[in-house]
JSON list of C-alpha atoms in Angstrom, two decimals:
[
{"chain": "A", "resi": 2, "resn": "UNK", "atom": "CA", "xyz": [109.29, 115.19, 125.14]},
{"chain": "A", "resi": 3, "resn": "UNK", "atom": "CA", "xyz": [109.52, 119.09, 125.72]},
{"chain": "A", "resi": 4, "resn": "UNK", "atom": "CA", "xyz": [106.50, 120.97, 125.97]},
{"chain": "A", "resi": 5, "resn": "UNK", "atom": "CA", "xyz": [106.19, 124.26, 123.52]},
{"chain": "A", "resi": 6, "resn": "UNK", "atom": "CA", "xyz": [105.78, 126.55, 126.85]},
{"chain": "A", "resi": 7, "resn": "UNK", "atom": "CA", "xyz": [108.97, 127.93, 127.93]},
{"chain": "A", "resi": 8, "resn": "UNK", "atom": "CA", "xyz": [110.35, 126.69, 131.33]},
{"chain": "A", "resi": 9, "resn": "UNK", "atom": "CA", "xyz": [109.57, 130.18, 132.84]},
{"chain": "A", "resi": 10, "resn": "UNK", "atom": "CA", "xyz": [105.89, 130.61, 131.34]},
{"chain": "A", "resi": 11, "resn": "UNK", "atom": "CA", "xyz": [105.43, 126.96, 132.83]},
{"chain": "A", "resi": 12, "resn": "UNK", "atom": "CA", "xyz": [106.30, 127.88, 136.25]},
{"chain": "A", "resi": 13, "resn": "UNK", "atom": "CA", "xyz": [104.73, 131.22, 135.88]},
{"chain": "A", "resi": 14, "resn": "UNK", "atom": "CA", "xyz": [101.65, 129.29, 135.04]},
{"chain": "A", "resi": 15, "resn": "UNK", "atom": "CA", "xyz": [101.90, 126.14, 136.85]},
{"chain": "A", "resi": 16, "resn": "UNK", "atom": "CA", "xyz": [104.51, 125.24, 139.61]},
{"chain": "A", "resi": 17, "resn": "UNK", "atom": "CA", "xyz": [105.18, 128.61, 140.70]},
{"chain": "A", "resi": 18, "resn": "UNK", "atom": "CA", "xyz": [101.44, 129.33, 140.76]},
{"chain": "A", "resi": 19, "resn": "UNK", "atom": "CA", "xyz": [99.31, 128.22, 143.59]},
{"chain": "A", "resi": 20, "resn": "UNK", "atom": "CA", "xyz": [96.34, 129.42, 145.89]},
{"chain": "A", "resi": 21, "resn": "UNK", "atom": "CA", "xyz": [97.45, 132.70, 147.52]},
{"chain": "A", "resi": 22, "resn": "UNK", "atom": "CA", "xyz": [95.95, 133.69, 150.96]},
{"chain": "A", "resi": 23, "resn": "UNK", "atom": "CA", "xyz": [97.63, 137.06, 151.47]},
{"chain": "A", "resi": 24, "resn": "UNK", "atom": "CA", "xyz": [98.37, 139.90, 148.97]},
{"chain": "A", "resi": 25, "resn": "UNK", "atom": "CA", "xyz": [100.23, 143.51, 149.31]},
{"chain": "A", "resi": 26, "resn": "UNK", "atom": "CA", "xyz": [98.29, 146.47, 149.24]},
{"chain": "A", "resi": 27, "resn": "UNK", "atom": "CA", "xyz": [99.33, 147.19, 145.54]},
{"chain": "A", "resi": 28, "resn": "UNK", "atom": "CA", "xyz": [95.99, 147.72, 143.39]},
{"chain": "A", "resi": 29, "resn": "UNK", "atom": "CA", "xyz": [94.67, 145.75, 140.75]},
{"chain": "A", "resi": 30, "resn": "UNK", "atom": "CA", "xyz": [93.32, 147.63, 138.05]},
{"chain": "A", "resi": 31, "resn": "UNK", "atom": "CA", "xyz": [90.29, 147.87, 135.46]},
{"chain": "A", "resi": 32, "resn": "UNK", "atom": "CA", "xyz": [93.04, 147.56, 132.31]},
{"chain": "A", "resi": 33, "resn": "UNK", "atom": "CA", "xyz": [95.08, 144.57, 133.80]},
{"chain": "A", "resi": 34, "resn": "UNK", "atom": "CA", "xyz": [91.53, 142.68, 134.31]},
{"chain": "A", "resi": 35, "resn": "UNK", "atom": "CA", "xyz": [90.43, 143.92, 130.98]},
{"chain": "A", "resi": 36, "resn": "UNK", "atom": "CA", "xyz": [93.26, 142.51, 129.57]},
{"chain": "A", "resi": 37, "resn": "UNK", "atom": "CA", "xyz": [92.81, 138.91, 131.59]},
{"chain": "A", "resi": 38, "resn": "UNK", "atom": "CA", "xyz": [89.33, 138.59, 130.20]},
{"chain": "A", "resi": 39, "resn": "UNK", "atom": "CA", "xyz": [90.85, 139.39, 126.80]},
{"chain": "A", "resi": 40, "resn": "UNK", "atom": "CA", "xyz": [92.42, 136.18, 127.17]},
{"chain": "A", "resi": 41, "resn": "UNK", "atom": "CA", "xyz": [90.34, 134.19, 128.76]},
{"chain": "A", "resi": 42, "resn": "UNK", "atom": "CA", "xyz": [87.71, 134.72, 126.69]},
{"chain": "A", "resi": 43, "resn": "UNK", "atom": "CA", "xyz": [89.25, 132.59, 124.24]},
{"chain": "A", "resi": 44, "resn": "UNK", "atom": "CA", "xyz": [88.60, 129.58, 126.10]},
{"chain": "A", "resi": 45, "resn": "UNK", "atom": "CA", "xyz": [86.39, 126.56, 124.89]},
{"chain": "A", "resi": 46, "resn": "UNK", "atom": "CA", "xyz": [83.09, 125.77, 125.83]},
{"chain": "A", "resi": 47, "resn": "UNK", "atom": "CA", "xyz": [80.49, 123.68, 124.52]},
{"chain": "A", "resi": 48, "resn": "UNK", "atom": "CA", "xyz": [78.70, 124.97, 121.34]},
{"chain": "A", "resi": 49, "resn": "UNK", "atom": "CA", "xyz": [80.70, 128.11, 122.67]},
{"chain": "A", "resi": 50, "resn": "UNK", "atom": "CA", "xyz": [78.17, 129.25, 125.09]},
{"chain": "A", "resi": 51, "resn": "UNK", "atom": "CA", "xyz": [80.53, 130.94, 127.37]},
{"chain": "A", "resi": 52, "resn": "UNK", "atom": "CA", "xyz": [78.38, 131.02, 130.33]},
{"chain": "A", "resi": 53, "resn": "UNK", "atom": "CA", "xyz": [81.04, 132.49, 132.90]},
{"chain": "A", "resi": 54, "resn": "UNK", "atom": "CA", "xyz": [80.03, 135.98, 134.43]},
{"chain": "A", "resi": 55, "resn": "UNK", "atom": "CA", "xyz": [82.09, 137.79, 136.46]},
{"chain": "A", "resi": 56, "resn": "UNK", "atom": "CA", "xyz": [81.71, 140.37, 139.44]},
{"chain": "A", "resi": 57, "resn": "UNK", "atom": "CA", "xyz": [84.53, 142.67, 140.28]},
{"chain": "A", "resi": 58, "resn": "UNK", "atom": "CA", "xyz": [84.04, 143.68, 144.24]},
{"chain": "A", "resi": 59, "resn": "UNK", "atom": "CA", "xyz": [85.89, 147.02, 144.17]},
{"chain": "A", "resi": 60, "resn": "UNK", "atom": "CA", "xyz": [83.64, 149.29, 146.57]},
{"chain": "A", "resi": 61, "resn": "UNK", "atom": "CA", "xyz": [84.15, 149.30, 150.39]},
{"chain": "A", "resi": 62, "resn": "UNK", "atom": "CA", "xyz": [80.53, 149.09, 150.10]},
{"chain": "A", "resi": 63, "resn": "UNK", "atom": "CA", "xyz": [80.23, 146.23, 148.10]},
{"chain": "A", "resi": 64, "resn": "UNK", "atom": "CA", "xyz": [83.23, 144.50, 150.17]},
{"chain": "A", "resi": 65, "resn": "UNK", "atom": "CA", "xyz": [81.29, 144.92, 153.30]},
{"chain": "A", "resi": 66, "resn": "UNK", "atom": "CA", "xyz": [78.11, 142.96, 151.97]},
{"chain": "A", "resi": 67, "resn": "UNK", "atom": "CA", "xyz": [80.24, 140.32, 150.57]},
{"chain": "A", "resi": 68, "resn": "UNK", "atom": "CA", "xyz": [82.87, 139.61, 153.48]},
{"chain": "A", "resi": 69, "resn": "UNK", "atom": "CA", "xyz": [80.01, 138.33, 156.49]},
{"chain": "A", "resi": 70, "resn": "UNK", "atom": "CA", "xyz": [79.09, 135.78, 153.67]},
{"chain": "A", "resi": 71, "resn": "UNK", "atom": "CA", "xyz": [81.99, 133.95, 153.54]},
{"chain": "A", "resi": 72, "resn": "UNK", "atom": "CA", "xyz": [82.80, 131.57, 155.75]},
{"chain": "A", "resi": 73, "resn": "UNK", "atom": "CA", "xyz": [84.69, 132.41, 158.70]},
{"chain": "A", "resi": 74, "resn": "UNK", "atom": "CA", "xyz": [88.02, 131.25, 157.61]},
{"chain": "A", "resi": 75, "resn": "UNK", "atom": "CA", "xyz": [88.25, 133.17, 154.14]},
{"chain": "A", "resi": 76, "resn": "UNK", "atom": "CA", "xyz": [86.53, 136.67, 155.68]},
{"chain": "A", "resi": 77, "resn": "UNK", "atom": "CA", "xyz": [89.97, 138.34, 156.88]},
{"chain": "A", "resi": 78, "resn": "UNK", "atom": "CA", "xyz": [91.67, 137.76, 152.98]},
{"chain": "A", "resi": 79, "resn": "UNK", "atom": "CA", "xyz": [88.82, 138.42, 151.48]},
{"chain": "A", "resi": 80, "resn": "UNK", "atom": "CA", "xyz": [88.73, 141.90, 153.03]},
{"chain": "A", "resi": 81, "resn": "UNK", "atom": "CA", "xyz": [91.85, 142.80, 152.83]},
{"chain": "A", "resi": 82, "resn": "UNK", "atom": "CA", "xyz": [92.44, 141.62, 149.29]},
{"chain": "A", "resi": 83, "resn": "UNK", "atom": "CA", "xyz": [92.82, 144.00, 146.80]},
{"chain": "A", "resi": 84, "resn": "UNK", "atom": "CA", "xyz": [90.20, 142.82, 144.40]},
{"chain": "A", "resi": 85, "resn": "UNK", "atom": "CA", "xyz": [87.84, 140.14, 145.01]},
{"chain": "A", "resi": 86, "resn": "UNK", "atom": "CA", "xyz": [85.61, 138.15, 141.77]},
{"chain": "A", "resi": 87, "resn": "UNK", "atom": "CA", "xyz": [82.41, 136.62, 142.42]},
{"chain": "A", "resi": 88, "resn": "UNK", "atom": "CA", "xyz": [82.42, 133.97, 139.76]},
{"chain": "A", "resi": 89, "resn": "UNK", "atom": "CA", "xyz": [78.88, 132.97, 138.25]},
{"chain": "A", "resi": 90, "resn": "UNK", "atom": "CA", "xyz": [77.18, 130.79, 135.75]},
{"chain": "A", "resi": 91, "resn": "UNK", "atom": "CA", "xyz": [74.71, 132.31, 133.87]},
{"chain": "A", "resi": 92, "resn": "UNK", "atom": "CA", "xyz": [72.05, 130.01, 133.07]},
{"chain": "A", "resi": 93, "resn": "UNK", "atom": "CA", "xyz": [70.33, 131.64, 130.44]},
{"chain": "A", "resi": 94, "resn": "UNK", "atom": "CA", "xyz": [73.35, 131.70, 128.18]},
{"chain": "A", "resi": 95, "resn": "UNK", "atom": "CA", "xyz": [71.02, 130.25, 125.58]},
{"chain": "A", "resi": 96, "resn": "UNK", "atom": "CA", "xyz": [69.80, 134.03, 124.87]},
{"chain": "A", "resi": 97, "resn": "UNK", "atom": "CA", "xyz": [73.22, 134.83, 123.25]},
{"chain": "A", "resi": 98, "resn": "UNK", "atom": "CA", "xyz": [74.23, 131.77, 121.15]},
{"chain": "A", "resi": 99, "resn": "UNK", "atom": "CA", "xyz": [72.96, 132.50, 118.18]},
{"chain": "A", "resi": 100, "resn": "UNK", "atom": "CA", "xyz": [75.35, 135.24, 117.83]},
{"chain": "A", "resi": 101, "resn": "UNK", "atom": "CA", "xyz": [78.00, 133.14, 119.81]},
{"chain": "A", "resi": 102, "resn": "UNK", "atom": "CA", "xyz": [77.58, 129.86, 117.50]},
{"chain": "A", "resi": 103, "resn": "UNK", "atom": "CA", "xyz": [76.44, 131.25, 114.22]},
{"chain": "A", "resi": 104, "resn": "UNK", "atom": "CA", "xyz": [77.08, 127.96, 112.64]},
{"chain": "A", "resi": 105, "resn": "UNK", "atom": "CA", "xyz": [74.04, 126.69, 114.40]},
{"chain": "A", "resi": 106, "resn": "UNK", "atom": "CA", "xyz": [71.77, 129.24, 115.78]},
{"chain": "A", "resi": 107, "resn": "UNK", "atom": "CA", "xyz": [68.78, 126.71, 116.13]},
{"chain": "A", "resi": 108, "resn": "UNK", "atom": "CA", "xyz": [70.86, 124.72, 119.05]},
{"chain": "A", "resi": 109, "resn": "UNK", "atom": "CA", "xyz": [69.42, 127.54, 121.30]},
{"chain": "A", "resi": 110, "resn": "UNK", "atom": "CA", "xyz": [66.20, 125.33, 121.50]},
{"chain": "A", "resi": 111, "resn": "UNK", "atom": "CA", "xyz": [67.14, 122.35, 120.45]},
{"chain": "A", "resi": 112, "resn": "UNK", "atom": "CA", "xyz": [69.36, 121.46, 123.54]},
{"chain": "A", "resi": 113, "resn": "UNK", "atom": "CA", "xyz": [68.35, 124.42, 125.58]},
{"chain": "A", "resi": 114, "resn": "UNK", "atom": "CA", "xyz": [65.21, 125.14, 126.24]},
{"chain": "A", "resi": 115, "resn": "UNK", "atom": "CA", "xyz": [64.95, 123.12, 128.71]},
{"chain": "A", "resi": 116, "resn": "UNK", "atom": "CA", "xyz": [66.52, 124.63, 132.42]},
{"chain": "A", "resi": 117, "resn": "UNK", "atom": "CA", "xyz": [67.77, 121.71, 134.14]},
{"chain": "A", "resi": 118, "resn": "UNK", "atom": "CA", "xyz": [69.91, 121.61, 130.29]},
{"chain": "A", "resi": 119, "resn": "UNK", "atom": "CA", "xyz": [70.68, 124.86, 130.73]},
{"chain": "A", "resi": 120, "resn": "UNK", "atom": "CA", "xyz": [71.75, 124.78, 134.52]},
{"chain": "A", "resi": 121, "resn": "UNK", "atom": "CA", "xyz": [74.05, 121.59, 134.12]},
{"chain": "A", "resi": 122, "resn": "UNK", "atom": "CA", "xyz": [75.30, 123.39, 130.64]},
{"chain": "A", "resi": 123, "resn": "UNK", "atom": "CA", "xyz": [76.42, 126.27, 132.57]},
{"chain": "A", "resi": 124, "resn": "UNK", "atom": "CA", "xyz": [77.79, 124.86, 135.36]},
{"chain": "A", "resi": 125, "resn": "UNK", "atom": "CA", "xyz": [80.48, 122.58, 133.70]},
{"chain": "A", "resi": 126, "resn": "UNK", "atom": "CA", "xyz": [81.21, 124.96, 131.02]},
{"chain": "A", "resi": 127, "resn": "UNK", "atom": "CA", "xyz": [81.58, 128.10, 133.63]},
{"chain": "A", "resi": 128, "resn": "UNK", "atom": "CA", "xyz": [83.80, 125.91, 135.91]},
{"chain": "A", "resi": 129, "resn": "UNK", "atom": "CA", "xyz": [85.94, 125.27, 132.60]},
{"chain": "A", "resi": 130, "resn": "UNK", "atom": "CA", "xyz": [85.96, 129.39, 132.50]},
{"chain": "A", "resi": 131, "resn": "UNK", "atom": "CA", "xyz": [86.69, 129.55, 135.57]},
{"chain": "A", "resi": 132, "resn": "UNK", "atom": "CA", "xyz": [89.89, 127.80, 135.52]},
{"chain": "A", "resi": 133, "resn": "UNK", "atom": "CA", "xyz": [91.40, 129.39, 132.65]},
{"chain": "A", "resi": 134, "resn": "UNK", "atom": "CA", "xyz": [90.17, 132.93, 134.48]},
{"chain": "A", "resi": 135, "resn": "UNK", "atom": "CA", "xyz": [92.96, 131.53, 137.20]},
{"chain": "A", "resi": 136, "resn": "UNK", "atom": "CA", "xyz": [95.29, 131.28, 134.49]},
{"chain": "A", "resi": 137, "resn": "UNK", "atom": "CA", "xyz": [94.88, 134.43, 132.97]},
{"chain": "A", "resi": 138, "resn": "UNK", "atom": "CA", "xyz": [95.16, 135.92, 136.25]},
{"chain": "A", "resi": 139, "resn": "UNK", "atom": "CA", "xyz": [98.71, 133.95, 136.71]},
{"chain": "A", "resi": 140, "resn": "UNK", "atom": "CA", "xyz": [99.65, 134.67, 133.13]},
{"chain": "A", "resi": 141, "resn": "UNK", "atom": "CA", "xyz": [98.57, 138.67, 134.31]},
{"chain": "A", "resi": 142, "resn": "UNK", "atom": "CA", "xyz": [101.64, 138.34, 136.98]},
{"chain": "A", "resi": 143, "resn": "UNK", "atom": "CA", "xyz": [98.89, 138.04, 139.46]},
{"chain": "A", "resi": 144, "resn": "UNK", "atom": "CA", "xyz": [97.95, 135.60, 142.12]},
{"chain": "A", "resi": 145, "resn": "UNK", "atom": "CA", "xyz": [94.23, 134.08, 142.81]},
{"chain": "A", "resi": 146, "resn": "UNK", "atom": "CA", "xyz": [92.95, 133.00, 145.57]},
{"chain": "A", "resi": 147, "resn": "UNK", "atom": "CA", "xyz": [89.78, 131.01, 144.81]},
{"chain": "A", "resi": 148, "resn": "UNK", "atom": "CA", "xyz": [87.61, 129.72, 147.20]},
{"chain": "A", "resi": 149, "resn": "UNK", "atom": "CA", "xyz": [84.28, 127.91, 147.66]},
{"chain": "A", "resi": 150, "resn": "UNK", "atom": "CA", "xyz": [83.45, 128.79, 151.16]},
{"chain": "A", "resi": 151, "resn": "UNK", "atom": "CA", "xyz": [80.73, 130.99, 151.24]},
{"chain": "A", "resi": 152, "resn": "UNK", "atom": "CA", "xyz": [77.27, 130.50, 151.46]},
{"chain": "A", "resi": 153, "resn": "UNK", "atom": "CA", "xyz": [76.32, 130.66, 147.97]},
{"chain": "A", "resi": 154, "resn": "UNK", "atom": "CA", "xyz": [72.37, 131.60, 147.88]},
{"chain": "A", "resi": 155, "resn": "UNK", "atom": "CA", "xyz": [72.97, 134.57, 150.00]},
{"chain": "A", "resi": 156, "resn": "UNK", "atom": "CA", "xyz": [76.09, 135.82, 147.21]},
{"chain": "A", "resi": 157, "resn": "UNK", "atom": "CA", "xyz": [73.67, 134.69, 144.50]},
{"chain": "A", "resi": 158, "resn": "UNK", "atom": "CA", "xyz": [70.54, 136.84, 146.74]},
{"chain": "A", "resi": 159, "resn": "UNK", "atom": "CA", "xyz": [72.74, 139.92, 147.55]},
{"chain": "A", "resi": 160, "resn": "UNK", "atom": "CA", "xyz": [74.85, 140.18, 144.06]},
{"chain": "A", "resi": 161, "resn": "UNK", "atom": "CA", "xyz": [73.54, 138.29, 141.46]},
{"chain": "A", "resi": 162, "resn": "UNK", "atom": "CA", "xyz": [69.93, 136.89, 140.62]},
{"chain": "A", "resi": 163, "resn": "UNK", "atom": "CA", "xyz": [68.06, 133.50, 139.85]},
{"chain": "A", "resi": 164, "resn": "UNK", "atom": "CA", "xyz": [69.68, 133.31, 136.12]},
{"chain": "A", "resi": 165, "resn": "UNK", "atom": "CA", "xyz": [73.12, 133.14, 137.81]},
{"chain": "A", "resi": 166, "resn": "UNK", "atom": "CA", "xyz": [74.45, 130.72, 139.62]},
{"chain": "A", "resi": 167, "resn": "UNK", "atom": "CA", "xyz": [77.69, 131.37, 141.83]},
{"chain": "A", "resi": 168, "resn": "UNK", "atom": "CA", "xyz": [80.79, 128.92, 141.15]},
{"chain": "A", "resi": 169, "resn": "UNK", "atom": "CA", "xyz": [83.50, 130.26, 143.16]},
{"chain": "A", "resi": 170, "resn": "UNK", "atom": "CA", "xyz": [84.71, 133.45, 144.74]},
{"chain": "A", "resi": 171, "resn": "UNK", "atom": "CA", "xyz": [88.45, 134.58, 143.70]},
{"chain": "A", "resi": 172, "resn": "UNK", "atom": "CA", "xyz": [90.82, 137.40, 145.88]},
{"chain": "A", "resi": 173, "resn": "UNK", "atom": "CA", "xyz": [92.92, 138.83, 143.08]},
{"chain": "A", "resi": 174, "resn": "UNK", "atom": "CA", "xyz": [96.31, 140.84, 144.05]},
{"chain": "A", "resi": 175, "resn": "UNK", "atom": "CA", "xyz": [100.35, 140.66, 144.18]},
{"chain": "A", "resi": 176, "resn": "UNK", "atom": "CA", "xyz": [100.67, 138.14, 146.27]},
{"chain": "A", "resi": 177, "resn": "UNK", "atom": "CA", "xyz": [102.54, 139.22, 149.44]},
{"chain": "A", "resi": 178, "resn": "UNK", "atom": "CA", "xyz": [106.06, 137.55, 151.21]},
{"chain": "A", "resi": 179, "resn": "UNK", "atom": "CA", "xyz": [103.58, 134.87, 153.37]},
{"chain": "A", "resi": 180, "resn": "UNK", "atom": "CA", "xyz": [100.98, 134.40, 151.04]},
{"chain": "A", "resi": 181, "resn": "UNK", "atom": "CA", "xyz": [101.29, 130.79, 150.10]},
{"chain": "A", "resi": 182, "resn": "UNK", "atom": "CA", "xyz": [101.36, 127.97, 152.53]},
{"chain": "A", "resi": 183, "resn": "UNK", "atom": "CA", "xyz": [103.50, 124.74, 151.23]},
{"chain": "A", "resi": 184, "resn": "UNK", "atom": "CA", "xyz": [101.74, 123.22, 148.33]},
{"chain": "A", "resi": 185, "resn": "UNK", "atom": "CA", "xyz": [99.46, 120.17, 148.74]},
{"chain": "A", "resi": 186, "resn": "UNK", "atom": "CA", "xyz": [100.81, 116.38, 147.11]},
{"chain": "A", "resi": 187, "resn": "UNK", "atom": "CA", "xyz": [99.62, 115.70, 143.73]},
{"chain": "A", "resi": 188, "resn": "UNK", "atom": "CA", "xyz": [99.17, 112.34, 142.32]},
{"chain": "A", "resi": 189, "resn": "UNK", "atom": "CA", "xyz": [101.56, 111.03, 140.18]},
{"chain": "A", "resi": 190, "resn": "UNK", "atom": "CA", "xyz": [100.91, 110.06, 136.34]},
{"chain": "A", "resi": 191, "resn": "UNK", "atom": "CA", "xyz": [100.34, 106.65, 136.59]},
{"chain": "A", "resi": 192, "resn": "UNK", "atom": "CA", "xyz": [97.90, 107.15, 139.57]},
{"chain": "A", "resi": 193, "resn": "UNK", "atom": "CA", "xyz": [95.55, 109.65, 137.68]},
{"chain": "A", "resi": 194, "resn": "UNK", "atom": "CA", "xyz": [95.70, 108.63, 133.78]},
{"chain": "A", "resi": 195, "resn": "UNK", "atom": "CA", "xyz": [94.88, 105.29, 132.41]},
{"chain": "A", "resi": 196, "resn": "UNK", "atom": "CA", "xyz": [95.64, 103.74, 129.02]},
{"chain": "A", "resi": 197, "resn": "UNK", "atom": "CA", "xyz": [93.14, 101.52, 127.04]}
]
């Protein structure tokens, strides 16, 4: 069986694609990341919440708060790549679904007015986001670099707030001649899918 994807928007996408740790000095700009969340957008979530909110690090300023939060090992890319996205989960999505699922407008508080509801909601469906953000970035000709190493109540303290809950932090650029470091095993088909 072929897939619908031609071979080179696969690879684009997929085996060509993997976690870049160094990028050229080339810019990434405002219309290319307009145009990634144009995509991205499109995404599913649950009851269409889209909880996923995004923070573009451009400034030097901004940069040099974010940079002594992350952990040692991901400070020197993260400063020297050419656009960096704090990725959050904002927990009071609830606030914009009924204009996000007008087909049921009451399911605001009938599943969540509750926080903890709202908090796990969010989470899993911003993570979901998240991924396809990667994508879009790939399918942008760019290359991501995401990362969880950071310590995540001093992001959420210095650019967020309490409704928003950081997932991941991304370095966004070309990706330069040593940027990617051989690519980890997978496991095969029969290891990861089961039939019943």
């Amino acid at each position: 069986m072929t897939l619908a994807l031609d071979k080179a928007a696969q690879d684009l996408l997929f085996r060509a694609a993997h976690t870049a740790n160094a990028f050229t000095e080339e810019p990434v700009t405002d219309e290319q990341m307009q145009a990634v969340y144009d995509l991205i957008k499109l995404a599913p979530t649950a009851f269409n919440q889209s909880p996923l909110r995004v923070v573009l690090v451009r400034s030097a300023e901004a940069r040099e708060r974010l940079v002594p939060l992350m952990s040692e090992g991901n400070r020197a890319k993260t400063g020297a790549a050419p656009l960096v996205a704090i990725l959050a989960a904002d927990n009071e999505f609830h606030e914009e679904l009924p204009a996000l699922f007008p087909a049921f407008p009451q399911a605001k508080d009938l599943f969540f007015a509750e926080r903890a509801a709202r908090e796990s909601s969010a989470t899993l469906n911003g993570a979901l986001q998240a991924g396809y953000f990667i994508l879009g970035l790939r399918a942008a000709g760019l290359a991501a670099g995401p990362m969880t190493g950071y310590d995540a109540a001093a992001v959420q303290k210095e650019f967020l707030d309490e409704d928003h809950t950081p997932l991941m932090i991304v370095n966004i650029g070309r990706p330069a001649e040593d940027a990617y470091r051989p690519r980890g095993p997978r496991l095969d088909f029969d290891q990861a899918v089961t039939t019943v």
